[in-house]
Each structure stands twice: as structure tokens, then as C-alpha cells.
CSV table of C-alpha atoms and ligand atoms in Angstrom, one decimal:
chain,number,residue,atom,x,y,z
D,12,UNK,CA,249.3,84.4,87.3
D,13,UNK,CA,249.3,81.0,89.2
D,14,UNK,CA,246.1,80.2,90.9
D,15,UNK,CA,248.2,80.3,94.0
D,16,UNK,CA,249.0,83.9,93.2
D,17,UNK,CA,245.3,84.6,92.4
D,18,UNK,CA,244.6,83.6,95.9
D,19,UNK,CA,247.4,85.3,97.5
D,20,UNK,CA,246.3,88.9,96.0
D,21,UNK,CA,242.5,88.2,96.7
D,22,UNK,CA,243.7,87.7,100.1
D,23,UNK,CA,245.5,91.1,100.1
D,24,UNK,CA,242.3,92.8,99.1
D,25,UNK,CA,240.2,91.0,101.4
D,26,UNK,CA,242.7,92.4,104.7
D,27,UNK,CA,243.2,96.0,103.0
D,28,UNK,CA,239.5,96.0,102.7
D,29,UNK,CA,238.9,95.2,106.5
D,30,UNK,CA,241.7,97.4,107.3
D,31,UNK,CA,240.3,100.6,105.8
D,32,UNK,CA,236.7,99.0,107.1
D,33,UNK,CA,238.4,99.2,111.0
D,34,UNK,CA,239.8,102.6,111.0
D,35,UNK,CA,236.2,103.6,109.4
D,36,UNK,CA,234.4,101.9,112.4
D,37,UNK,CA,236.7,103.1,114.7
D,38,UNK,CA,236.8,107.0,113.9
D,39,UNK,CA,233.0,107.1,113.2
D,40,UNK,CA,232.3,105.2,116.6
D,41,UNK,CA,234.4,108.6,118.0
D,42,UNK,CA,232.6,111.0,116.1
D,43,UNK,CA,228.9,109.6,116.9
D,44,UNK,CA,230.5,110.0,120.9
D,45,UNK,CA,231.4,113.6,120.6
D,46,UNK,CA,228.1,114.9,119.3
D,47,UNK,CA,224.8,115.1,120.7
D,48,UNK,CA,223.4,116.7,117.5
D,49,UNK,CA,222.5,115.6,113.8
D,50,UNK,CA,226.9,114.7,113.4
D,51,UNK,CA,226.2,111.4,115.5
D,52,UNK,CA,223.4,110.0,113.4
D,53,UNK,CA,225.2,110.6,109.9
D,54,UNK,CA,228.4,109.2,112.0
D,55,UNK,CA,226.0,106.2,113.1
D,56,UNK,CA,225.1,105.4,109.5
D,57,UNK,CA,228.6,105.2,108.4
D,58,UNK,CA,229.6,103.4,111.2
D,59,UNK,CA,227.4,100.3,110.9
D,60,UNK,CA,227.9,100.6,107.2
D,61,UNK,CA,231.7,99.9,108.5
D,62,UNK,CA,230.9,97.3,110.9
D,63,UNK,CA,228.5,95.0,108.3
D,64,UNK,CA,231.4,95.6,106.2
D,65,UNK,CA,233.7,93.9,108.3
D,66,UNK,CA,231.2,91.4,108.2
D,67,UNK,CA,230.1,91.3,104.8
D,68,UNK,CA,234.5,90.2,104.8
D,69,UNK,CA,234.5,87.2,107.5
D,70,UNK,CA,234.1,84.1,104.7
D,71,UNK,CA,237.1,85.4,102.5
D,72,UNK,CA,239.3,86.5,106.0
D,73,UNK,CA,238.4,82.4,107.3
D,74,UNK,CA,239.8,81.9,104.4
D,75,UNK,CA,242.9,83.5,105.3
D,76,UNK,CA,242.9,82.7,108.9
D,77,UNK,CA,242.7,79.1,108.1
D,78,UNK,CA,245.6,79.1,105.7
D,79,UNK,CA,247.7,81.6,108.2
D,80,UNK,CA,247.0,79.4,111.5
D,81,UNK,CA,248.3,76.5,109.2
D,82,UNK,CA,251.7,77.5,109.1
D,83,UNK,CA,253.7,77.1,112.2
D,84,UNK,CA,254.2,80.3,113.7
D,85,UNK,CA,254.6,81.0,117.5
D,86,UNK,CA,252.7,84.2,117.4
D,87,UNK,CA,249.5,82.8,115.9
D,88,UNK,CA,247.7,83.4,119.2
D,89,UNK,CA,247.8,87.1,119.1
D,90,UNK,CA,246.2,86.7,115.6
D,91,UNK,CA,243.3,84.7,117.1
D,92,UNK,CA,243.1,86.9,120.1
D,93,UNK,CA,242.7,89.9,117.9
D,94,UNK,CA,239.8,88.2,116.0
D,95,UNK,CA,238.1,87.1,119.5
D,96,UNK,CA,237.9,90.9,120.6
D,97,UNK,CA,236.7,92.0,116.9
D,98,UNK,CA,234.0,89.1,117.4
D,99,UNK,CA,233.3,90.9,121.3
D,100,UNK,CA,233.3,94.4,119.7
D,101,UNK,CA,230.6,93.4,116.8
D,102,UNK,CA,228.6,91.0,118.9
D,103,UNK,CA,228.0,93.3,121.8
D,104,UNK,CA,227.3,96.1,119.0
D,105,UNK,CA,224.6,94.0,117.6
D,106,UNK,CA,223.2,93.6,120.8
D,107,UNK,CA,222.9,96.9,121.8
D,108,UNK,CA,221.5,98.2,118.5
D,109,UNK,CA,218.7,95.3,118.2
D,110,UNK,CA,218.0,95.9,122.1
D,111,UNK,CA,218.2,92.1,122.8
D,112,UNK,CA,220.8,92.2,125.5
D,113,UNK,CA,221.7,96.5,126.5
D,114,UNK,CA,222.9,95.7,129.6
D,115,UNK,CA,224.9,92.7,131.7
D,116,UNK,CA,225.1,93.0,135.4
D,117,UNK,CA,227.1,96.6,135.8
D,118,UNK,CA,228.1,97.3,132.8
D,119,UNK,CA,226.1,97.7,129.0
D,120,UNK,CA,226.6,96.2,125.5
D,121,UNK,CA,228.0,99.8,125.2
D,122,UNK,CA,230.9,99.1,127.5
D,123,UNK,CA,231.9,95.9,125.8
D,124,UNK,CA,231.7,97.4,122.3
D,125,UNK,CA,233.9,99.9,123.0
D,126,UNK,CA,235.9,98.3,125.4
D,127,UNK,CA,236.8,95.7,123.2
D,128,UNK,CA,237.0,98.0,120.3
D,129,UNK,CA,240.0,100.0,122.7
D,130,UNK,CA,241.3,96.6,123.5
D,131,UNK,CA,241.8,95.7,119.3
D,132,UNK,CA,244.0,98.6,118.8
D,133,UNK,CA,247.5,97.4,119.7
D,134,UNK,CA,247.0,94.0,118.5
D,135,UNK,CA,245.3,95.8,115.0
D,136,UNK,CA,249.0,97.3,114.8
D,137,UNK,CA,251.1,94.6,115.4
D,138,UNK,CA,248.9,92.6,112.9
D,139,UNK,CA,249.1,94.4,110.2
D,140,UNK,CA,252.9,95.2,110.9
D,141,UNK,CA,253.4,91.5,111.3
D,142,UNK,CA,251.5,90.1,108.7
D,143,UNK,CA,252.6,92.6,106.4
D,144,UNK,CA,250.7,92.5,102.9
D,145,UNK,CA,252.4,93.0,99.2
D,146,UNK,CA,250.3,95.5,97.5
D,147,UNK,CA,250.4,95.0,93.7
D,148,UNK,CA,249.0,97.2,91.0
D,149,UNK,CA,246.2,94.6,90.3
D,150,UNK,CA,245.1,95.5,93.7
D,151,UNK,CA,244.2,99.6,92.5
D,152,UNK,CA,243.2,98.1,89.4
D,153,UNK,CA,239.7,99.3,88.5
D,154,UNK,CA,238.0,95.4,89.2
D,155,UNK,CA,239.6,95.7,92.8
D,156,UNK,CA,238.2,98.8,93.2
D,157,UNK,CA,234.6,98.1,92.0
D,158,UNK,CA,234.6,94.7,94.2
D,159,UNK,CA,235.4,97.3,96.8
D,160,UNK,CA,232.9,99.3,96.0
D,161,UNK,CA,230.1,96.2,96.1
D,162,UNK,CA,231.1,95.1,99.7
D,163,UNK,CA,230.2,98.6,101.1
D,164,UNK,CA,227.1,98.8,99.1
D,165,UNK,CA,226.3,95.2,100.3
D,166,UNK,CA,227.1,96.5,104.4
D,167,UNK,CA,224.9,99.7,103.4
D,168,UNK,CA,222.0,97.0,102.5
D,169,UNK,CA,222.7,94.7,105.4
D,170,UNK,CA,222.4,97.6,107.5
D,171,UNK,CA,219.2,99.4,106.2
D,172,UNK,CA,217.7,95.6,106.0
D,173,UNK,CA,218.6,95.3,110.0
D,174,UNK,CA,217.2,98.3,110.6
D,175,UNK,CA,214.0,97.9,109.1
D,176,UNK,CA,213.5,94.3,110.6
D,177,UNK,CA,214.4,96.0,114.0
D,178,UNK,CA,211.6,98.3,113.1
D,179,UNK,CA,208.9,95.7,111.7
D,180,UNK,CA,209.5,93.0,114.4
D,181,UNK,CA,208.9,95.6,117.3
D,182,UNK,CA,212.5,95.1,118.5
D,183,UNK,CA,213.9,97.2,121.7
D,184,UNK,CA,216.4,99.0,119.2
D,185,UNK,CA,213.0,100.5,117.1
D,186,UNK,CA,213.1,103.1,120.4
D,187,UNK,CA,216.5,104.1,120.1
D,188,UNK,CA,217.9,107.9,119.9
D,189,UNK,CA,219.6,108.8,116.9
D,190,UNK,CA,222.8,108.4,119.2
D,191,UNK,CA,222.1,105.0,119.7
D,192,UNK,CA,221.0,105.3,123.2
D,193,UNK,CA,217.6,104.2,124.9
D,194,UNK,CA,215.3,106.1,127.0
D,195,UNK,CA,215.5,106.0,131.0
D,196,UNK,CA,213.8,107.6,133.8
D,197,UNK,CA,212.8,110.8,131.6
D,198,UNK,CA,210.9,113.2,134.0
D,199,UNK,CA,211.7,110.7,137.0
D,200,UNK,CA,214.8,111.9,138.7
D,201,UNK,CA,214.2,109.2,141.6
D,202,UNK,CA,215.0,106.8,139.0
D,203,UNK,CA,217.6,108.5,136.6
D,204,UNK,CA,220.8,105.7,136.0
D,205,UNK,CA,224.0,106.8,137.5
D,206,UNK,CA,226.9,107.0,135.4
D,207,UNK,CA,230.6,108.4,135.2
D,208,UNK,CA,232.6,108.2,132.4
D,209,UNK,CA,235.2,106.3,133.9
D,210,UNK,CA,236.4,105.7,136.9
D,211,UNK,CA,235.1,108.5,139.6
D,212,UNK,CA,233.9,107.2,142.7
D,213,UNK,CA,230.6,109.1,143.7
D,214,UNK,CA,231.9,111.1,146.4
D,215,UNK,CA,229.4,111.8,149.8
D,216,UNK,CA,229.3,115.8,150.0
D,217,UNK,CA,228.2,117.9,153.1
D,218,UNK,CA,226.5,120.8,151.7
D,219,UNK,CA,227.9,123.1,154.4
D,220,UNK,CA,231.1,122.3,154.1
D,221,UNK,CA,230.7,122.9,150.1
D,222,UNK,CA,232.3,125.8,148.7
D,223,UNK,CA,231.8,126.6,145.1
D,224,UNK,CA,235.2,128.9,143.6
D,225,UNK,CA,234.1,131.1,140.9
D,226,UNK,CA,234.0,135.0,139.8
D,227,UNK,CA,236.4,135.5,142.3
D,228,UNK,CA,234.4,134.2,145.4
D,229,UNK,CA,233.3,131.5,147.1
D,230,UNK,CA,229.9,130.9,146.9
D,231,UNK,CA,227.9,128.4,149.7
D,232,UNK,CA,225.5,126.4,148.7
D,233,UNK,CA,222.1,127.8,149.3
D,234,UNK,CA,223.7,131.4,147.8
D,235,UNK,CA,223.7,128.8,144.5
D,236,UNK,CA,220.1,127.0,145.1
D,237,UNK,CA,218.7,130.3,145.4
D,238,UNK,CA,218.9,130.8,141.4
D,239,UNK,CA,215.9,129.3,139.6
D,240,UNK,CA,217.3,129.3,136.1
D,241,UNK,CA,215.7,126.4,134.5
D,242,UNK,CA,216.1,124.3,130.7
D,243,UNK,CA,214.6,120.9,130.1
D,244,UNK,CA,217.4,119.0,128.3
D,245,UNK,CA,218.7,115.8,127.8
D,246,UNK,CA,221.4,114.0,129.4
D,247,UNK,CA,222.9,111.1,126.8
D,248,UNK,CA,225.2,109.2,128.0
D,249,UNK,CA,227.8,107.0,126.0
D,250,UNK,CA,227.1,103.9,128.2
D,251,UNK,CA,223.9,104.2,125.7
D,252,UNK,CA,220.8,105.5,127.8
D,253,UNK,CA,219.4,109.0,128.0
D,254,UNK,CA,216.9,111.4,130.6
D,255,UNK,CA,215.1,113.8,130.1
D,256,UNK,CA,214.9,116.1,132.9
D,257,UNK,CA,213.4,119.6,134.2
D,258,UNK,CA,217.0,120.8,135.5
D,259,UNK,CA,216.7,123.9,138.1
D,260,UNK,CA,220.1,126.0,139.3
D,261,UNK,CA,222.4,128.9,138.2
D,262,UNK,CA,223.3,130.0,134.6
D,263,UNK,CA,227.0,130.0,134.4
D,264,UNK,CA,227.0,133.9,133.6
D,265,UNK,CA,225.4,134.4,136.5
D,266,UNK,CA,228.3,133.0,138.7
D,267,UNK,CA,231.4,134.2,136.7
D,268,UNK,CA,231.0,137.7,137.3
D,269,UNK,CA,233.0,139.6,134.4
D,270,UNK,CA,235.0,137.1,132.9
D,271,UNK,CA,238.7,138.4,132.0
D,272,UNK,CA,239.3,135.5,130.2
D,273,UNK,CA,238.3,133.7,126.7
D,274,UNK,CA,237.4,129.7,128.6
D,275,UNK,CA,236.1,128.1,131.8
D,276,UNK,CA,237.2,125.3,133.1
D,277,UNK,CA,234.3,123.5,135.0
D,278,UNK,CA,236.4,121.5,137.7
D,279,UNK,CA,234.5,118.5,140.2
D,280,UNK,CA,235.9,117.5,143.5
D,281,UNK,CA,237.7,114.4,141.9
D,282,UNK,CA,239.7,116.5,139.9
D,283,UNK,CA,237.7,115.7,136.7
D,284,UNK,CA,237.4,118.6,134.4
D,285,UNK,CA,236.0,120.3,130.9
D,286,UNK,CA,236.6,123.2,129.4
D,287,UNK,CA,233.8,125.7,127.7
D,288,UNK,CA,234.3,128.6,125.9
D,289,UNK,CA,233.2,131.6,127.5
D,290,UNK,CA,230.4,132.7,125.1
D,291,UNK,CA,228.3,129.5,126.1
D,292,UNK,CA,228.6,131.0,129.5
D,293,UNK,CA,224.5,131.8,129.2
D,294,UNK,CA,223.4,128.7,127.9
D,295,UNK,CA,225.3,126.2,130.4
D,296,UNK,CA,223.8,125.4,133.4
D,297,UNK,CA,225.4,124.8,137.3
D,298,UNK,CA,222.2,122.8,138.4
D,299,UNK,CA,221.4,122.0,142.0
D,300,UNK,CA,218.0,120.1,141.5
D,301,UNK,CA,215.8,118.0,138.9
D,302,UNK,CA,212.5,117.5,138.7
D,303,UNK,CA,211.9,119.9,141.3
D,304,UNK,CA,214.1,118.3,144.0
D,305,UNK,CA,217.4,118.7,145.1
D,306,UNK,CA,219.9,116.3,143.6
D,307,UNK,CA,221.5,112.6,145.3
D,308,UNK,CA,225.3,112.3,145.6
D,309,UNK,CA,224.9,109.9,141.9
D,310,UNK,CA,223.6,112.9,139.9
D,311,UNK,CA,226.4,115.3,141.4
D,312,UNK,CA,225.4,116.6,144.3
D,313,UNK,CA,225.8,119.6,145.3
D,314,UNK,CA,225.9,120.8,141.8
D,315,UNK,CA,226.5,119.5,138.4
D,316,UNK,CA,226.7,121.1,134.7
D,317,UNK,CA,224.1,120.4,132.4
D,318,UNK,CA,225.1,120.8,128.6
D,319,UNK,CA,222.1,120.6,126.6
D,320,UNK,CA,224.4,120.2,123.4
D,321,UNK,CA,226.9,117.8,124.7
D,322,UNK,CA,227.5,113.8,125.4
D,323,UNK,CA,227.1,113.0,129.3
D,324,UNK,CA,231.1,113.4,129.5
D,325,UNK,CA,230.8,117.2,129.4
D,326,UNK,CA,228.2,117.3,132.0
D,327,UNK,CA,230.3,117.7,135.2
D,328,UNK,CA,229.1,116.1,138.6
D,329,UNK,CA,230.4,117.3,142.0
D,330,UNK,CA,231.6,121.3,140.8
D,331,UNK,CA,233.4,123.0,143.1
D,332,UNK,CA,235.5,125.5,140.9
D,333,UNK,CA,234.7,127.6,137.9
D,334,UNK,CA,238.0,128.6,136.7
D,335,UNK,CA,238.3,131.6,133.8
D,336,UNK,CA,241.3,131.8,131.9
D,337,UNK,CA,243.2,132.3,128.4
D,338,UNK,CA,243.6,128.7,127.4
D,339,UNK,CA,241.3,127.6,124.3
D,340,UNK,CA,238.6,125.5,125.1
D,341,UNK,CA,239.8,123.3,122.4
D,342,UNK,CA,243.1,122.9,124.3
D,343,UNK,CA,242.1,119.6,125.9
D,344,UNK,CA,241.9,115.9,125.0
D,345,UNK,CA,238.4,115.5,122.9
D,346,UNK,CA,237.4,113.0,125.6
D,347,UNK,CA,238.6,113.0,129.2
D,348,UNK,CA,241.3,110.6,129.8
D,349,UNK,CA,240.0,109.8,133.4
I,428,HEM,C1,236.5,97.7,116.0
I,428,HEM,C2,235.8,98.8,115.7
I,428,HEM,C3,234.3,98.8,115.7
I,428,HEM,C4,233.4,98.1,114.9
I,428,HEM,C5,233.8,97.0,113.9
I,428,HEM,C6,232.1,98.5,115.3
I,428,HEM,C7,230.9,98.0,114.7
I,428,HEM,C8,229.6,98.3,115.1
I,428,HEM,C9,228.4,97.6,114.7
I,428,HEM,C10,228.4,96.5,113.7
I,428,HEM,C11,227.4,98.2,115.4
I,428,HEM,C12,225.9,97.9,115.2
I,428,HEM,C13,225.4,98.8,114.2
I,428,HEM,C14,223.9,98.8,114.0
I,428,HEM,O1,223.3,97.7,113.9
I,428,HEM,O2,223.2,99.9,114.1
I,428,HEM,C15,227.9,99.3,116.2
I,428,HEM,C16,227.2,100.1,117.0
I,428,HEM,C17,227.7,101.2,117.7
I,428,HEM,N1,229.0,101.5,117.9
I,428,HEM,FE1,230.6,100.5,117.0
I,428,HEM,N2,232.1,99.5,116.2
I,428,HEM,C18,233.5,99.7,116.5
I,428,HEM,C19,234.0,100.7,117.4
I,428,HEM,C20,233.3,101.6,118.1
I,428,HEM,C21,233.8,102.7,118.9
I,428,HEM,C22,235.3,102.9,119.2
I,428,HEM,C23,232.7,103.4,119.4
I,428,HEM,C24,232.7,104.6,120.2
I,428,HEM,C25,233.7,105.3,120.7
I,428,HEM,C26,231.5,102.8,118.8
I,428,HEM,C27,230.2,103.3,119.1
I,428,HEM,C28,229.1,102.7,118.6
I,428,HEM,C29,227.7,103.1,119.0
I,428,HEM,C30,227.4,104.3,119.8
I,428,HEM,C31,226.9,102.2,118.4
I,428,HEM,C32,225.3,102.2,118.5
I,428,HEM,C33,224.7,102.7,117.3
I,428,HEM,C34,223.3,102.5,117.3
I,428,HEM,O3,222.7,101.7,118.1
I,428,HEM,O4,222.6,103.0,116.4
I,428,HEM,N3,231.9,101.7,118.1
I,428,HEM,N4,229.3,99.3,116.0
I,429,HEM,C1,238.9,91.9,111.4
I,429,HEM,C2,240.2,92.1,111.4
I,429,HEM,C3,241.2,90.9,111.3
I,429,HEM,C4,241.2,89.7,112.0
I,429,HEM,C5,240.2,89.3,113.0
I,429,HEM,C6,242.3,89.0,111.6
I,429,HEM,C7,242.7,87.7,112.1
I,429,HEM,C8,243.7,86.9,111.5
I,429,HEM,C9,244.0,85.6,112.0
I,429,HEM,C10,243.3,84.9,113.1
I,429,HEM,C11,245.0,85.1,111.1
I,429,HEM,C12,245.6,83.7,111.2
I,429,HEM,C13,246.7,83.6,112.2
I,429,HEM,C14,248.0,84.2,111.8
I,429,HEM,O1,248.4,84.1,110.6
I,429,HEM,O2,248.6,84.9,112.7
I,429,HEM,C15,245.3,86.1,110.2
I,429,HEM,C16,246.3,86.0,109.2
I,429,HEM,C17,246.7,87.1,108.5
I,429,HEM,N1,246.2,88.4,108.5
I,429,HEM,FE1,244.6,89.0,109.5
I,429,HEM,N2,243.0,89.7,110.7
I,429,HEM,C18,242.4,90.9,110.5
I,429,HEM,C19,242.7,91.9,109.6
I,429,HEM,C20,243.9,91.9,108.9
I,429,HEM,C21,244.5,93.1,108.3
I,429,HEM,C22,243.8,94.5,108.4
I,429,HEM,C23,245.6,92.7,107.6
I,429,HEM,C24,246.6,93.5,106.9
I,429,HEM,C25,246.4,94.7,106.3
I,429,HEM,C26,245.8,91.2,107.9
I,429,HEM,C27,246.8,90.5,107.3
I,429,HEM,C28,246.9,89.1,107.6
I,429,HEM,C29,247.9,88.3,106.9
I,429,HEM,C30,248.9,88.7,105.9
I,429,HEM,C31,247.8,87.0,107.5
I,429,HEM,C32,248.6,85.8,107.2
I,429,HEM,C33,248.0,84.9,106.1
I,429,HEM,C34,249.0,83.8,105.8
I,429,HEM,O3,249.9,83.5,106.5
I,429,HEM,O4,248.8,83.2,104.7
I,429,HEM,N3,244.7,90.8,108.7
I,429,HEM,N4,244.5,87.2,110.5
């Protein structure tokens, strides 16, 4: 083999490597989103392991970048824009996970990690459909695969050894959940962040105007404050903070009547929606206060769901319906698309 050819198939390793490395981060970055239970940290792990892996790969990729931008091709700039948004997508994870920048004006390192991860996808594609790599059987070959196997073991190590200075040197990101996300407000409702997941506008409710649809009625709102069901649990959201709070209101049971019907769909006034099966009908919560007082317009007045198990997503703010029907509750995008 020519020592050009030597270089050439290093160079395919090195971009197979980060493309299995991507797709890693990517999924586990979902996962770690969907749960609020143990899932997210073993998720977590995998998924820095993924990103220091990526990493662990930038001196060979310059490598390749530096040999690719050399050749005359019109397109080079979506190449280098794709590496700019990686760069975004690692940077701002660094940040949030050492604590030393969580949030920027509006928006948190959360936002720009993911954002920019989003943003990588189409030009990921057209990369690797463009820059199309010859696989050859050196490239399976049991050296490839063990050299393989030493970058993740060295992103495992970078990781662990990140996470123990973060830990020694007293860093914000020693406080963080095993989601990721840092503490706010817990037990001060005045104080809670407001967040939506993506683009709902905090609408300004008159509560005698409100109607809540559900069991076959309409219910008005002090027929719903009247209920005193109450659960402490924790609202973690995927900007990357969570609260604690004492939430007061009506278990769902108590509102649905007798369900003919195997899901509810929880619907707000902006027309976002989840869907629950029916069974966690006595563990989910249509609050109307915190902390002992009524809820502001941010937090969903009049009422809002609180789902002790799940990511802020499934909490819904505003409720005005709670529909019963046959559809499955996994019928539905994992995360709402609005
Ligand atoms: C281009 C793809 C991605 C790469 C390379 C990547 C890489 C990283 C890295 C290096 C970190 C810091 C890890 C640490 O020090 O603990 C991180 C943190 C994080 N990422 Fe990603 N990520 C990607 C996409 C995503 C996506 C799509 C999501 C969610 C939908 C996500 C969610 C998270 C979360 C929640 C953290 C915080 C973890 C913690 O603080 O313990 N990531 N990511
Ligand atoms: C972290 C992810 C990656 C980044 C930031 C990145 C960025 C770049 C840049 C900036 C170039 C030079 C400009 C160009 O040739 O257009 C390049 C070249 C190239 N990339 Fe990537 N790339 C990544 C992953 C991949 C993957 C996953 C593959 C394929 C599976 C790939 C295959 C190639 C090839 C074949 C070249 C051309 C090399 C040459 O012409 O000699 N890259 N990449």
C-alpha cells in the first residue's frame, strides 16, 4: 500500500469513526430528554462518552479538513459550516455541563447545544453523501477495530477525568441532576423560571371565563380549586433547570368520571397537547396552585399537569380539555413538534 493509500484509509476510519460517534450523541441526547428516571443518566454517560469521542477525533479529522478544503471545490463551505455548528453544539455542551456559562440573555447553553445539534442534521447528510467514503476490508480488519475500540475508552477517560475535576474544583456542574439540569427556585414558586418547550406564547386567562372540558362536563374554576390533592414533585425541564414544588389541585381520576376509553389527551388553550394512558389517571395531577398559592399565567394558569415521572414537555400549562378516547397513548410524536 502507498503511503498515500495508508493515509487515505486512516482517513476513512477517522470519518466512520465520527460518523457512528454523531448518530451516538445524537440518539443518546434524545433518550436522556425523554426520561426523568435512572434511563437519562445511563443515556448521559453514553452520551458524553460520544461527544469526547468526537473530540478525542478532531487532530486526525484537521487532518482531513485541511487536505479536503485544499482541493478546489465550490461546496467546501457547507463542509466548514457543518464543522462550525459541531464546534457550537460541543462548546455550548461543555458549558452547560461544567456550569461556567448555563445561560446567555433568554436562552441556555441547553438551547444552543441542541439547537445547533438540530441544525447539523441536514448538512451531516449531505456530508457524508457528498464526501462519500471507500470502505475497504482493512477498515473491519481486527487493528481498525481495536483503534476503534481505544478512542471510546480514551472519551470514557476524558469524560470520567472532566467529571471528577468538575467535582474537585467546586465547579457549578458538581450540583447538577442526573439529567443534567441545575436546581432553581425549589420550594419558591414566586421565583420558579418560566419555560415552554417551544414556541407558546403565555396566554392571559380570566378565570371566570375558564371552562375546563372533561368527564363529560364543563367544570369552572373554583369547582377545580376546591380539590386538595397534593404530590411534591419535580418539574425538569430540557432547557436544563429543575423545581421542586408542593403542587396542590385535582387528580386526573377525579375529573374524568368513568373513562370509556384506553388514553387522555391533556389539551392547553394553544392547542398544545400529550397524551397519557388512562391507568396513570391516579397519579397525574391537574394543579391549580404551588406552594400554597394560586398559580401566575407563566406556570399555566388556571391549571396545568404535573407529571412527577416525566420531562417538563409532558407537563401541560393552560388545560382546558381532558379528552378520553381509544387512540394509544403511544400514538404521538415522542416529543411535541410545536
Ligand atoms: C451533534 C450531536 C451532539 C454532540 C456531539 C453532543 C455532545 C455533548 C457533550 C460533549 C456534552 C457534555 C458532556 C459532559 O461533559 O457531561 C453534552 C451534554 C449534553 N447533551 Fe449533548 N451532544 C449532541 C446532541 C445532543 C442532543 C440532540 C441532545 C438532546 C436532545 C443533547 C442533550 C445533552 C444534555 C441534556 C447534556 C447535559 C448532560 C450533563 O450535563 O450531564 N445533546 N453533549
Ligand atoms: C464532526 C463531524 C465532521 C466535520 C465537522 C467535518 C468537516 C469536514 C470539512 C470542513 C472538510 C473539508 C472541506 C470539504 O472537503 O468539503 C471535510 C472533508 C471531508 N469529510 Fe468531513 N466532517 C465530519 C464528518 C465526516 C463524516 C462522518 C464523513 C463520512 C462518513 C466525512 C467525510 C469527509 C470526506 C471524504 C472529506 C473529503 C476529504 C478529501 O477531499 O480529501 N466527514 N469534512
Amino acid at each position: 500500500m502507498s503511503a498515500r493509500s495508508v493515509g487515505v484509509a486512516r482517513g476513512a476510519r477517522t470519518n466512520l469513526g465520527l460518523l457512528a460517534l454523531l448518530a451516538a450523541a445524537f440518539v443518546t441526547g434524545w433518550v436522556a430528554f425523554a426520561f426523568a428516571t435512572a434511563a437519562a443518566r445511563w443515556s448521559l454517560g453514553l452520551h458524553a462518552a460520544g461527544g469526547f469521542g468526537v473530540i478525542a477525533l478532531l487532530p486526525w479529522k484537521s487532518m482531513i479538513i485541511r487536505r479536503g478544503l485544499g482541493r478546489p471545490r465550490g461546496d467546501r463551505w457547507a463542509s466548514a459550516l457543518f464543522g462550525v455548528l459541531v464546534l457550537i453544539s460541543l462548546l455550548a455542551g461543555l458549558l452547560h455541563s461544567t456550569g461556567l456559562l448555563v445561560y446567555w440573555g433568554p436562552l441556555s447553553a441547553m438551547d444552543f447545544h441542541v439547537g445547533a445539534a438540530i441544525a447539523t442534521v441536514p448538512f451531516a447528510i449531505w456530508h457524508v453523501v457528498a464526501r462519500r467514503v471507500r470502505l475497504t476490508p482493512t477498515d473491519l480488519a481486527r487493528p481498525s477495530v481495536l483503534r476503534g475500540g481505544a478512542v471510546v475508552a480514551a472519551a470514557a477517560i476524558a469524560y470520567a477525568g472532566t467529571e471528577m475535576v468538575v467535582r474537585a474544583t467546586g465547579m457549578p456542574g458538581a450540583a447538577r441532576r442526573f439529567t443534567g439540569s441545575y436546581e432553581a427556585s425549589s420550594f419558591q414558586p414566586g421565583s420558579m423560571p418560566v419555560s415552554s418547550w417551544m414556541f407558546d406564547a403565555i396566554p392571559q386567562l380570566d378565570q371566570d371565563a375558564w371552562r375546563l372540558r372533561a368527564g363529560g362536563r364543563d367544570w369552572r374554576y373554583d369547582e377545580v380549586f376546591a380539590f386538595d390533592d397534593r404530590l411534591t414533585a419535580t418539574l425538569d425541564c430540557t432547557g436544563g433547570f429543575y423545581s421542586t414544588q408542593h403542587w396542590a389541585g385535582a387528580r386526573l381520576d377525579r375529573l374524568i368520571g368513568d373513562p370509556k376509553g384506553i388514553t387522555m389527551r391533556v389539551v392547553s388553550v394553544t392547542g398544545y397537547d400529550r397524551r397519557f394512558s388512562i391507568d396513570q389517571a391516579g397519579s397525574l395531577l391537574l394543579a391549580t396552585r404551588f406552594g400554597g398559592q394560586a398559580l401566575d399565567s407563566g406556570h399555566g394558569f388556571p391549571a396545568r399537569l404535573v407529571v412527577s415521572e416525566g420531562r417538563g414537555f409532558w407537563w401541560v400549562k393552560w388545560v382546558i380539555a381532558i379528552e378520553v378516547d381509544d387512540v394509544p397513548h403511544w400514538w404521538q410524536s415522542p416529543f411535541p413538534l410545536r
